[in-house]
mmCIF file of C-alpha atoms and ligand atoms in Angstrom:
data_model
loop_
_atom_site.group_PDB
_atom_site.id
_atom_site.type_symbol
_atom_site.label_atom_id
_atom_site.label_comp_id
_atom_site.label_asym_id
_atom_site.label_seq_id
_atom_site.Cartn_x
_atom_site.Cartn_y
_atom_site.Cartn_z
ATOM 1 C CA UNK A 1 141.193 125.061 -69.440
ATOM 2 C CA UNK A 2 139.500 124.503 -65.993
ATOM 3 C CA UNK A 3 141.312 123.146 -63.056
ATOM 4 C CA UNK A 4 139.047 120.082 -63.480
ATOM 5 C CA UNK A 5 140.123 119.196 -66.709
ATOM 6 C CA UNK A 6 143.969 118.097 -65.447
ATOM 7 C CA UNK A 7 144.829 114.320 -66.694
ATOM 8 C CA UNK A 8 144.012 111.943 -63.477
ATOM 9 C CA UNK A 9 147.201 109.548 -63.129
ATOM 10 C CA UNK A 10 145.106 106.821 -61.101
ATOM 11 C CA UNK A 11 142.285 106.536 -63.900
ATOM 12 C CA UNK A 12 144.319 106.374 -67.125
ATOM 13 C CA UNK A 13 144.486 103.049 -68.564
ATOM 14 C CA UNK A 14 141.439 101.711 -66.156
ATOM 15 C CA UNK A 15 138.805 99.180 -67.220
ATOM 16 C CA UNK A 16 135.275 101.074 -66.802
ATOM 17 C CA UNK A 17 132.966 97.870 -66.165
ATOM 18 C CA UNK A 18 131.043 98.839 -62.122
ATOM 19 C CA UNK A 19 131.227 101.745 -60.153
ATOM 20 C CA UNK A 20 132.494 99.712 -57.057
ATOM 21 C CA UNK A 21 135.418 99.307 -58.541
ATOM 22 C CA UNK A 22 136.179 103.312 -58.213
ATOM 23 C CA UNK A 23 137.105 104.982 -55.320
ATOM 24 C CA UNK A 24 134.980 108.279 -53.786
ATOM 25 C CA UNK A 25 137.318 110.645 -55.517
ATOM 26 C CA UNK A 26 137.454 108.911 -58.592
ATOM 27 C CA UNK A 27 133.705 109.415 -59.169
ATOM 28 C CA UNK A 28 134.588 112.449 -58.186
ATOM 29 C CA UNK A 29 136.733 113.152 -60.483
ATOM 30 C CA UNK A 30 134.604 111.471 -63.289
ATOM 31 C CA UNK A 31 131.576 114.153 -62.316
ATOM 32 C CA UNK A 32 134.122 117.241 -62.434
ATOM 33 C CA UNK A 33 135.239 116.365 -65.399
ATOM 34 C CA UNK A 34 131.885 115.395 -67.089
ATOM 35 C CA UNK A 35 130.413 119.257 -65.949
ATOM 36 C CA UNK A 36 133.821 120.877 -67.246
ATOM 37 C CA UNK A 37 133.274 119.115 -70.523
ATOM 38 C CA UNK A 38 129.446 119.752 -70.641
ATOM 39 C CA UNK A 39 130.210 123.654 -70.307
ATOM 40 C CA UNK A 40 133.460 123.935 -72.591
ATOM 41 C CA UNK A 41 130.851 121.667 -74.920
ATOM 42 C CA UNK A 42 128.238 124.639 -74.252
ATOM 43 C CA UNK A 43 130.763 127.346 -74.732
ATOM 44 C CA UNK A 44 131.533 125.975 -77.978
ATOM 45 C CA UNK A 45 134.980 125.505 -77.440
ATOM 46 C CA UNK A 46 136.425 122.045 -78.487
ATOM 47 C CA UNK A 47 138.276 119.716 -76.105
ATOM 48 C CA UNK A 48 140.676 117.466 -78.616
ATOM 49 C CA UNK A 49 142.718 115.296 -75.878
ATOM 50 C CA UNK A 50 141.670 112.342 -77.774
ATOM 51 C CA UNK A 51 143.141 113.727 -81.230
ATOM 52 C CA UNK A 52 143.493 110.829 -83.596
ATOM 53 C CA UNK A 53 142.516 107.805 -80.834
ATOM 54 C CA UNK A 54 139.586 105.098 -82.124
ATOM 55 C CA UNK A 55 137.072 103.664 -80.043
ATOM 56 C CA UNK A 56 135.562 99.971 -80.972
ATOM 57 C CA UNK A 57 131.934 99.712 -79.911
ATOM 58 C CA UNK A 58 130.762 96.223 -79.698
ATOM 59 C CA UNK A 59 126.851 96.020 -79.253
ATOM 60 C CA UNK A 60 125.290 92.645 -79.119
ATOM 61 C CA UNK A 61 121.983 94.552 -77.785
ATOM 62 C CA UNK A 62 119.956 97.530 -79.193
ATOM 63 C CA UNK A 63 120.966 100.940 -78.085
ATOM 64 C CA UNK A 64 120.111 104.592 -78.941
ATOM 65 C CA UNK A 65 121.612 106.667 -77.173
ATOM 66 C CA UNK A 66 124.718 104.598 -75.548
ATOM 67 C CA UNK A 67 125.867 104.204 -79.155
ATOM 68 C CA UNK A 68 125.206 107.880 -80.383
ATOM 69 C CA UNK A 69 126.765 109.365 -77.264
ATOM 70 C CA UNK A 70 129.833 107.678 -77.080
ATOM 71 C CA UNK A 71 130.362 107.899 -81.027
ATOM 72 C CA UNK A 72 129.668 111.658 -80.832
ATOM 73 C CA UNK A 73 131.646 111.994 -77.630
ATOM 74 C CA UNK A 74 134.755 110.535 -79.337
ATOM 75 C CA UNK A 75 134.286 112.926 -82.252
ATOM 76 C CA UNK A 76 134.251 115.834 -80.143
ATOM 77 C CA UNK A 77 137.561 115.037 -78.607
ATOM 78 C CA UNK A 78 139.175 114.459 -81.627
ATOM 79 C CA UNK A 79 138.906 111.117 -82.256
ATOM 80 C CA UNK A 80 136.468 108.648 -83.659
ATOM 81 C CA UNK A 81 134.469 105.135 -83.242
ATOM 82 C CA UNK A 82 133.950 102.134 -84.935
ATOM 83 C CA UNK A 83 130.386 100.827 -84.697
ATOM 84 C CA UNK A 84 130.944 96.844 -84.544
ATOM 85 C CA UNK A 85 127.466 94.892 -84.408
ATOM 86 C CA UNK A 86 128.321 91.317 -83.296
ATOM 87 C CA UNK A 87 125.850 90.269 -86.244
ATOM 88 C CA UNK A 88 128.919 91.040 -88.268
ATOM 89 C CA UNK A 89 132.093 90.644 -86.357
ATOM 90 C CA UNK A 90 133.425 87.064 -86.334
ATOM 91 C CA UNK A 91 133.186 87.301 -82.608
ATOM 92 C CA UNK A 92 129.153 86.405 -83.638
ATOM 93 C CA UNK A 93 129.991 83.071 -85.040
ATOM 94 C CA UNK A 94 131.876 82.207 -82.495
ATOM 95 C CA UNK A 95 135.805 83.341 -82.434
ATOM 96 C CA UNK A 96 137.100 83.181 -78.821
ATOM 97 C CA UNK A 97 136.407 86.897 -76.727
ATOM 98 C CA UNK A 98 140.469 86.552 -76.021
ATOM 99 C CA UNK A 99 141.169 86.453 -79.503
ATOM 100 C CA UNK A 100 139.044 89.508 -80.249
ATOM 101 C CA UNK A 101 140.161 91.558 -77.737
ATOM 102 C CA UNK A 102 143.813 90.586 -78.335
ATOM 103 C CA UNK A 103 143.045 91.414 -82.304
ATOM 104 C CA UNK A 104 141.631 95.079 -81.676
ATOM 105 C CA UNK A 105 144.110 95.532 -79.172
ATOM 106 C CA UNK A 106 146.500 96.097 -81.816
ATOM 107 C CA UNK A 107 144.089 98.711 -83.897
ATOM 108 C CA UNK A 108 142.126 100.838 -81.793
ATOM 109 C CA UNK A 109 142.706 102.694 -78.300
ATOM 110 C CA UNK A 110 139.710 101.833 -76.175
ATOM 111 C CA UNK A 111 136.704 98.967 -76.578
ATOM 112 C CA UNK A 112 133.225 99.855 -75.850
ATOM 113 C CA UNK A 113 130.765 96.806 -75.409
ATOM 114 C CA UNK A 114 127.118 96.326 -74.592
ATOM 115 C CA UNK A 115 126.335 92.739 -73.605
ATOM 116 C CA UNK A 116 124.804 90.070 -71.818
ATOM 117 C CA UNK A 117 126.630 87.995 -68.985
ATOM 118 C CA UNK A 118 128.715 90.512 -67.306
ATOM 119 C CA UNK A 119 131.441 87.784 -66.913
ATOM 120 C CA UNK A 120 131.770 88.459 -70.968
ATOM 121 C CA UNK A 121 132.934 92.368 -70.497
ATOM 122 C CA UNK A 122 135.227 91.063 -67.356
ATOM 123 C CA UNK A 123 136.747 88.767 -70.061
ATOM 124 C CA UNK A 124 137.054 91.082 -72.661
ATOM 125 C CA UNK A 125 139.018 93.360 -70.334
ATOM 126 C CA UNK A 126 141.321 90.301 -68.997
ATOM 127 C CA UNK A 127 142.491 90.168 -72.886
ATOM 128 C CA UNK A 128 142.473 93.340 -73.870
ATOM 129 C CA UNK A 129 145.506 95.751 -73.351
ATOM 130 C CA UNK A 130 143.992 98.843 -73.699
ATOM 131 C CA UNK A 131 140.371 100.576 -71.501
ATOM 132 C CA UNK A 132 137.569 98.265 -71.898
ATOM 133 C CA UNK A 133 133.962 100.010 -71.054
ATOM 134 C CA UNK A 134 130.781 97.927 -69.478
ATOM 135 C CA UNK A 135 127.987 99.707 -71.949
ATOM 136 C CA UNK A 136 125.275 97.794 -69.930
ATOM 137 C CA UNK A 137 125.753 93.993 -69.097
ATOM 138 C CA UNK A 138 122.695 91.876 -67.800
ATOM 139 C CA UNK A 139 123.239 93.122 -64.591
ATOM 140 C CA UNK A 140 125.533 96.519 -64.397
ATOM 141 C CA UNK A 141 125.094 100.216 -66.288
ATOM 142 C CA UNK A 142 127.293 102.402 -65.045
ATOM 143 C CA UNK A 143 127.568 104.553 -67.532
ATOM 144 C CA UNK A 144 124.447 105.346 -67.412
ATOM 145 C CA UNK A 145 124.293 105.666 -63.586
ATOM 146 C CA UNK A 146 127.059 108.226 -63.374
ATOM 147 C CA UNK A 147 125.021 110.544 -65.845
ATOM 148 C CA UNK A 148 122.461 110.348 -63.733
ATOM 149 C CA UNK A 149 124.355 110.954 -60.641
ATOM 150 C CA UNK A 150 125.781 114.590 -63.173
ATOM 151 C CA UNK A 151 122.434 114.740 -63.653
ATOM 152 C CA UNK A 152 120.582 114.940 -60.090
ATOM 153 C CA UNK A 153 123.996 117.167 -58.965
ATOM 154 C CA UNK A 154 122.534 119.853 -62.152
ATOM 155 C CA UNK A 155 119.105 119.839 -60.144
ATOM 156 C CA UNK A 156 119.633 120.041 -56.907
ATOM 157 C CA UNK A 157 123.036 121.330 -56.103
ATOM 158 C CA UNK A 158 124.604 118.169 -54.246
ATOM 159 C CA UNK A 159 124.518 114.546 -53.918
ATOM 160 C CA UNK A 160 125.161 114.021 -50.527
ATOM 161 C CA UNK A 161 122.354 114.029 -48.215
ATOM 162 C CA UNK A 162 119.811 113.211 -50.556
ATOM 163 C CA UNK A 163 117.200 110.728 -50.441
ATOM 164 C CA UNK A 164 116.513 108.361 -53.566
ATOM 165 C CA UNK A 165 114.113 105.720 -54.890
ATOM 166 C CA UNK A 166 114.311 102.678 -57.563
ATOM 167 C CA UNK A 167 111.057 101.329 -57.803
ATOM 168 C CA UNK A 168 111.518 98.072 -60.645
ATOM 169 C CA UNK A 169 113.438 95.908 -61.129
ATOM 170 C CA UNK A 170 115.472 95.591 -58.147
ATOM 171 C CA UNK A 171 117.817 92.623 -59.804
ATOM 172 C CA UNK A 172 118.394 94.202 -63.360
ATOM 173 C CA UNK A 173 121.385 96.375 -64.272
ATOM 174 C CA UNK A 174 119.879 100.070 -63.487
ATOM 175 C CA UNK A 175 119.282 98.599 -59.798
ATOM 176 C CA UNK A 176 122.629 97.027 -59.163
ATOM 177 C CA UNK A 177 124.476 100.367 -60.354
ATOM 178 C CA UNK A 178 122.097 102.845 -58.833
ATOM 179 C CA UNK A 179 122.936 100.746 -55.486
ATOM 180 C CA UNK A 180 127.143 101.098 -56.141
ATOM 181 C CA UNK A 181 126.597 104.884 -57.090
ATOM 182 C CA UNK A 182 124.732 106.098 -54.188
ATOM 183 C CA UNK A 183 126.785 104.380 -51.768
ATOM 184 C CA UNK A 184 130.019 106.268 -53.353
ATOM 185 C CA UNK A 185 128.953 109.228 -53.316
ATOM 186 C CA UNK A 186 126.768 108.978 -49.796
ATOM 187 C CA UNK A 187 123.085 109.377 -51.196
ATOM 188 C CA UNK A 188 120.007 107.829 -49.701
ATOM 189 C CA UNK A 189 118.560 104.717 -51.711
ATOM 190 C CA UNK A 190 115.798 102.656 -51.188
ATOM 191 C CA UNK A 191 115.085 99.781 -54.212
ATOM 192 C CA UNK A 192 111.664 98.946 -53.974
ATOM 193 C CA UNK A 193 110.591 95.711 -55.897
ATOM 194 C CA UNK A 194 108.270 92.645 -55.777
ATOM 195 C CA UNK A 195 109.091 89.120 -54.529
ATOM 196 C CA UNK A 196 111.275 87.194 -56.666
ATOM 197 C CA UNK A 197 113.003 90.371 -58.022
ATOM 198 C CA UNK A 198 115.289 91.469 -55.160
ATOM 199 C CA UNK A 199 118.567 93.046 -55.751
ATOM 200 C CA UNK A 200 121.619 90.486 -56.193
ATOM 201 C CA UNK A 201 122.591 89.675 -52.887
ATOM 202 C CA UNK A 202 126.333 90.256 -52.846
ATOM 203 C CA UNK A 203 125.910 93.494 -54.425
ATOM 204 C CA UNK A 204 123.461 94.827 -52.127
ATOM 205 C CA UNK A 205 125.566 93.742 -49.140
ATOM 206 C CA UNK A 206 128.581 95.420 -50.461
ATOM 207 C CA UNK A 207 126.764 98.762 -51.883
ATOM 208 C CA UNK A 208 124.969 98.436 -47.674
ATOM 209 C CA UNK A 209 128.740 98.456 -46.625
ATOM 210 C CA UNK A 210 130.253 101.273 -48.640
ATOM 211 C CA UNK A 211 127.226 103.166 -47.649
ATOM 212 C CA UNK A 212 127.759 102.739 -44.011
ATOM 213 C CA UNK A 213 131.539 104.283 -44.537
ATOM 214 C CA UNK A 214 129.861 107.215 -46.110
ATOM 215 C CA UNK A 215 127.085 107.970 -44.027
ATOM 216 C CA UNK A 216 124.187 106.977 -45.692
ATOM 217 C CA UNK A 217 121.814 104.122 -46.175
ATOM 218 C CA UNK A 218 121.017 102.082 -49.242
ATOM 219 C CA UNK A 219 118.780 98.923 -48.636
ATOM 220 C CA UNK A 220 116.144 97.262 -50.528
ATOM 221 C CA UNK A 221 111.982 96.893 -49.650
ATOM 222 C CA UNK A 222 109.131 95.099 -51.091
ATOM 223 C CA UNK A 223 107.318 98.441 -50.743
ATOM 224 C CA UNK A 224 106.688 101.220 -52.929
ATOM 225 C CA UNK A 225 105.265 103.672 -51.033
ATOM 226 C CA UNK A 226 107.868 103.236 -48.233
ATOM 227 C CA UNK A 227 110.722 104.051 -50.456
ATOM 228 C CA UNK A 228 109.093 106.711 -52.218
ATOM 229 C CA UNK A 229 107.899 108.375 -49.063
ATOM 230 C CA UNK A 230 110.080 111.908 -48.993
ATOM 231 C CA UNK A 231 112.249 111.055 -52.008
ATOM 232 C CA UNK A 232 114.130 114.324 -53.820
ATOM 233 C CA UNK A 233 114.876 111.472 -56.531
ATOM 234 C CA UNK A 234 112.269 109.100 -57.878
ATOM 235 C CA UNK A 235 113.957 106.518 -60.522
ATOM 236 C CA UNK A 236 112.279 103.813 -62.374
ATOM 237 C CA UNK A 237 113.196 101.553 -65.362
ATOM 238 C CA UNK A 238 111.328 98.874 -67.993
ATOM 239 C CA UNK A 239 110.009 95.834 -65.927
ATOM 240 C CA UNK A 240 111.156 93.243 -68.549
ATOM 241 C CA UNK A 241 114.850 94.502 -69.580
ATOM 242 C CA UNK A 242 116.613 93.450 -73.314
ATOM 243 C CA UNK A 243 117.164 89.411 -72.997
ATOM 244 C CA UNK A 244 114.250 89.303 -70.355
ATOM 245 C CA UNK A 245 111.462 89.561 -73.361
ATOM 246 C CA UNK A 246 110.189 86.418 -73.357
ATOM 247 C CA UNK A 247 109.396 87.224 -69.328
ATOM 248 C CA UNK A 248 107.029 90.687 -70.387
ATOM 249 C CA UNK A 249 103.759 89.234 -69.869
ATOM 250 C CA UNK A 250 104.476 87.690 -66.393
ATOM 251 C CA UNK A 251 106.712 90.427 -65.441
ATOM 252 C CA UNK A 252 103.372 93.023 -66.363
ATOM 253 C CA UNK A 253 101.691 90.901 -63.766
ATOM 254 C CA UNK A 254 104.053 91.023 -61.322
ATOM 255 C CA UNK A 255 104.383 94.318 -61.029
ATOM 256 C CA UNK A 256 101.061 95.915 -60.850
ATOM 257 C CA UNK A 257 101.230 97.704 -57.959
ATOM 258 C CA UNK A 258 104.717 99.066 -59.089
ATOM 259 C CA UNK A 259 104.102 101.607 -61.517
ATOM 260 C CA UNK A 260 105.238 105.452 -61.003
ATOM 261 C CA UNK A 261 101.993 107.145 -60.854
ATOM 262 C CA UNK A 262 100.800 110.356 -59.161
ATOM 263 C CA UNK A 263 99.824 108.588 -55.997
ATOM 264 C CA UNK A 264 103.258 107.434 -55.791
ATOM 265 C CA UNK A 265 105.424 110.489 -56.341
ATOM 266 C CA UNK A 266 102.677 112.473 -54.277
ATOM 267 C CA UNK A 267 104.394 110.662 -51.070
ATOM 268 C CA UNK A 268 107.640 111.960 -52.455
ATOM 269 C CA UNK A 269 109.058 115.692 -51.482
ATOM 270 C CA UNK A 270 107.030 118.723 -53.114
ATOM 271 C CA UNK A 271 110.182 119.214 -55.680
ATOM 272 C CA UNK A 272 111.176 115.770 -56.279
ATOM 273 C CA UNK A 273 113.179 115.053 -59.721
ATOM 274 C CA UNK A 274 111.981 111.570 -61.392
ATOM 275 C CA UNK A 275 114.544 109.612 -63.421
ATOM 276 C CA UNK A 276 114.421 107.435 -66.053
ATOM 277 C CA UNK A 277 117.346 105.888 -68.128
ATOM 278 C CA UNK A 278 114.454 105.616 -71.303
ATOM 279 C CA UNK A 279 113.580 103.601 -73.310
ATOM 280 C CA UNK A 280 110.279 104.241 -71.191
ATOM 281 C CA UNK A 281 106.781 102.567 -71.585
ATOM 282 C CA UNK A 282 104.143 104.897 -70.789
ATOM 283 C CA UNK A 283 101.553 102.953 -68.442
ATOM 284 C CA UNK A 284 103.787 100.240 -67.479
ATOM 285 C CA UNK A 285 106.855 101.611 -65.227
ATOM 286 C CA UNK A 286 105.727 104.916 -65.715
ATOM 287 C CA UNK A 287 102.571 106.942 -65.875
ATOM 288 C CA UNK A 288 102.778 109.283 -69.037
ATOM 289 C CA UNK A 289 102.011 112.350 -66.536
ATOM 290 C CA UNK A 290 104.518 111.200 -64.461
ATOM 291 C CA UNK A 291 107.299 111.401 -67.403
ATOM 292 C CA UNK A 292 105.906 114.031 -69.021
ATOM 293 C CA UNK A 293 105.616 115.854 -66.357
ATOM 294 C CA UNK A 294 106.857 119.084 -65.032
ATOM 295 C CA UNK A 295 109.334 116.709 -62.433
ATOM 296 C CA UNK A 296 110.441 114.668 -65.134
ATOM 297 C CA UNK A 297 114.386 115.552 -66.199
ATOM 298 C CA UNK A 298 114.333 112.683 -68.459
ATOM 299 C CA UNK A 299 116.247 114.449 -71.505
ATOM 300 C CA UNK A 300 118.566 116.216 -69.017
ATOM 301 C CA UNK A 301 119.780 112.634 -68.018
ATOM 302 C CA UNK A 302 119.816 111.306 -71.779
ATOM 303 C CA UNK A 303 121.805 114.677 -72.681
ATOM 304 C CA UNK A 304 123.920 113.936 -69.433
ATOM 305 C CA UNK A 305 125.344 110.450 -71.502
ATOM 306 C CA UNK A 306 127.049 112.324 -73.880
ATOM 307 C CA UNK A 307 129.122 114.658 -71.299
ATOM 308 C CA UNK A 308 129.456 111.915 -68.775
ATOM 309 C CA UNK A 309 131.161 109.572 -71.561
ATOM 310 C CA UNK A 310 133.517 112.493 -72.303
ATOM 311 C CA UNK A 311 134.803 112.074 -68.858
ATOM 312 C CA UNK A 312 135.088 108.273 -68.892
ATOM 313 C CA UNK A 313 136.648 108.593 -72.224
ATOM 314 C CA UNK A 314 138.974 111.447 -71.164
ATOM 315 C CA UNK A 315 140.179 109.821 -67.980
ATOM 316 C CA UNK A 316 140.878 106.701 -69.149
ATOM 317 C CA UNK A 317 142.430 107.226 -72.806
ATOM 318 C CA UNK A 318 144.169 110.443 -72.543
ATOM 319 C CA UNK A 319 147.822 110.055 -73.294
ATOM 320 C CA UNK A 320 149.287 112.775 -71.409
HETATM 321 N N1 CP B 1 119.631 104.283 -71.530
HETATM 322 C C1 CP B 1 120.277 103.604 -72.479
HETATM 323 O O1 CP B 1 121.294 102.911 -72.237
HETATM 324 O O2 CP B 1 119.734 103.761 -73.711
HETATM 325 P P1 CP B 1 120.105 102.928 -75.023
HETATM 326 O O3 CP B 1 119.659 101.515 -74.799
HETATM 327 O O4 CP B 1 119.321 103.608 -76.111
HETATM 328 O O5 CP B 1 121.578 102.996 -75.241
HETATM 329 N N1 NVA B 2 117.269 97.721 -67.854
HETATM 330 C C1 NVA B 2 117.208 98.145 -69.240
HETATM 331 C C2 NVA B 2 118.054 99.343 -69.473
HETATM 332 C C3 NVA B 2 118.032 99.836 -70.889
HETATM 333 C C4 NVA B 2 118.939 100.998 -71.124
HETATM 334 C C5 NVA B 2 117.653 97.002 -70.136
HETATM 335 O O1 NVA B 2 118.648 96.348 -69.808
HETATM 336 O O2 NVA B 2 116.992 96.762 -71.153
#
């Protein structure tokens, strides 16, 4: 086993629901462990410290590849996952989220759960007694974020020192945890966005903050070009996020002007990496030879899910 693999005291038994809530080292330590398990994964050489430990997944939203990774993560370290569409739990037709979490509690060893209101997941994981994980809210996705922080580290070597651009949605979930991630791990980020979709402002001033203490910048500008001038990381995401559907045709107005095209990564460095946490629209958020592109590590960050959940799983469920 690798020195990374060792069980982290401070994590186990955690809630997983924003990436402020972690220290430096803790991401840290999630990262490690994620690339550990990625190349034990690789080497085909199983990892079982989850051996005969159940994960709930609650999804009131769609999902591909949140819901495949973290069912095929658990298998791989022994366990396994319930799938638990609130179409069919009772929580659906209204039993309290106390009572739910209370109920699995006393059946599985972690809960999983994809939502709206974020103040639902922060409930859930009031209740519950055992790790409760944020698998996107309205307005956080940090799983996601920290495989794409494993992700950029794959490509270029560090994190630190880098330079990074959002250019969206700079008040929907990818925003909010690309802003907590970069500040903890003291990368460059500029969210570019229209008027009327800044980041949230509390989140912004705290991610500014953290940032400061580890000396880089995040911030937030109604320009484009300006945050994807000399970028080694160009991110984007949909316009019009799950819930926001009814919003699509406005929100394709409001953006023009906003979409990743060849003009926009040409003001970003010569070997730039663009990001995307899919599902993408070509010609939208995202020009098709933009994210088909030679740049494009797309399915390096989707693969990244899988070995990043690992960690999260790992850290916060292992029993020894
Ligand atoms: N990126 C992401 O969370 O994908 P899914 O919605 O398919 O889970
Ligand atoms: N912002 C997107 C992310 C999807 C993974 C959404 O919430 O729909």
């Amino acid at each position: 086993m690798t020195q990374n693999l060792k069980t982290v005291s401070s994590l186990k038994g955690r809630d997983f629901l924003t990436l402020a809530a972690f220290s430096n080292d803790e991401i840290d330590t999630f990262l490690k462990q994620a690339f550990d398990l990625k190349q034990l994964q690789k080497k085909g050489e199983p990892h079982a410290c989850l051996s005969g430990q159940t994960l709930a997944m609650i999804f009131e939203k769609s999902s591909t590849r949140t819901r495949v990774s973290f069912e095929v993560g658990m298998y791989q370290l022994g366990g396994s996952a319930l799938f638990l569409s609130s179409r069919d739990i009772q929580l659906g037709r209204g039993e309290p989220i106390a009572d739910t979490a209370k109920v699995l509690s006393r059946y599985v060893d972690g809960i999983m759960i994809r939502t709206f209101a974020h103040e639902k997941v922060e409930a859930f994981a009031e209740s519950a007694d055992i790790p409760v994980i944020n698998g996107l809210t309205d307005t956080h996705h940090p799983t996601q974020v920290l495989a794409d922080l494993l992700t950029v580290y794959e490509h270029k070597g560090q994190l630190k020192g880098l330079k990074a651009c959002f250019i969206g949605d700079g008040y929907n979930n990818m925003a909010h945890s690309l802003l907590e991630g970069a500040a903890a791990v003291g990368m460059d980020l500029a969210v570019a966005s229209p008027k009327g979709y800044e980041p949230d402002q509390d989140i912004l001033a705290a991610a500014e903050k953290r940032a400061e203490g580890n000396g880089c910048k995040v911030g937030f500008t109604y320009s484009p070009q300006e945050a994807a001038e000399g970028a080694d990381i160009v991110i984007t995401d949909v316009w019009a996020s799950m819930g926001e559907e009814a919003e699509k045709e406005k929100r394709l107005r409001d953006f023009q002007g906003f979409e990743v095209n060849e003009s926009l990564t040409g003001l970003a460095k010569e070997d730039y990496i663009f990001l995307h946490c899919l599902p993408a629209h070509r010609g939208e958020e995202v020009a098709a030879s933009v994210i088909d592109g030679p740049h494009s590590v797309v399915f390096d960050e989707a693969e990244n899910r899988l070995h990043a959940h690992k960690a999260i799983l790992k850290c916060l469920m292992e029993k020894n």
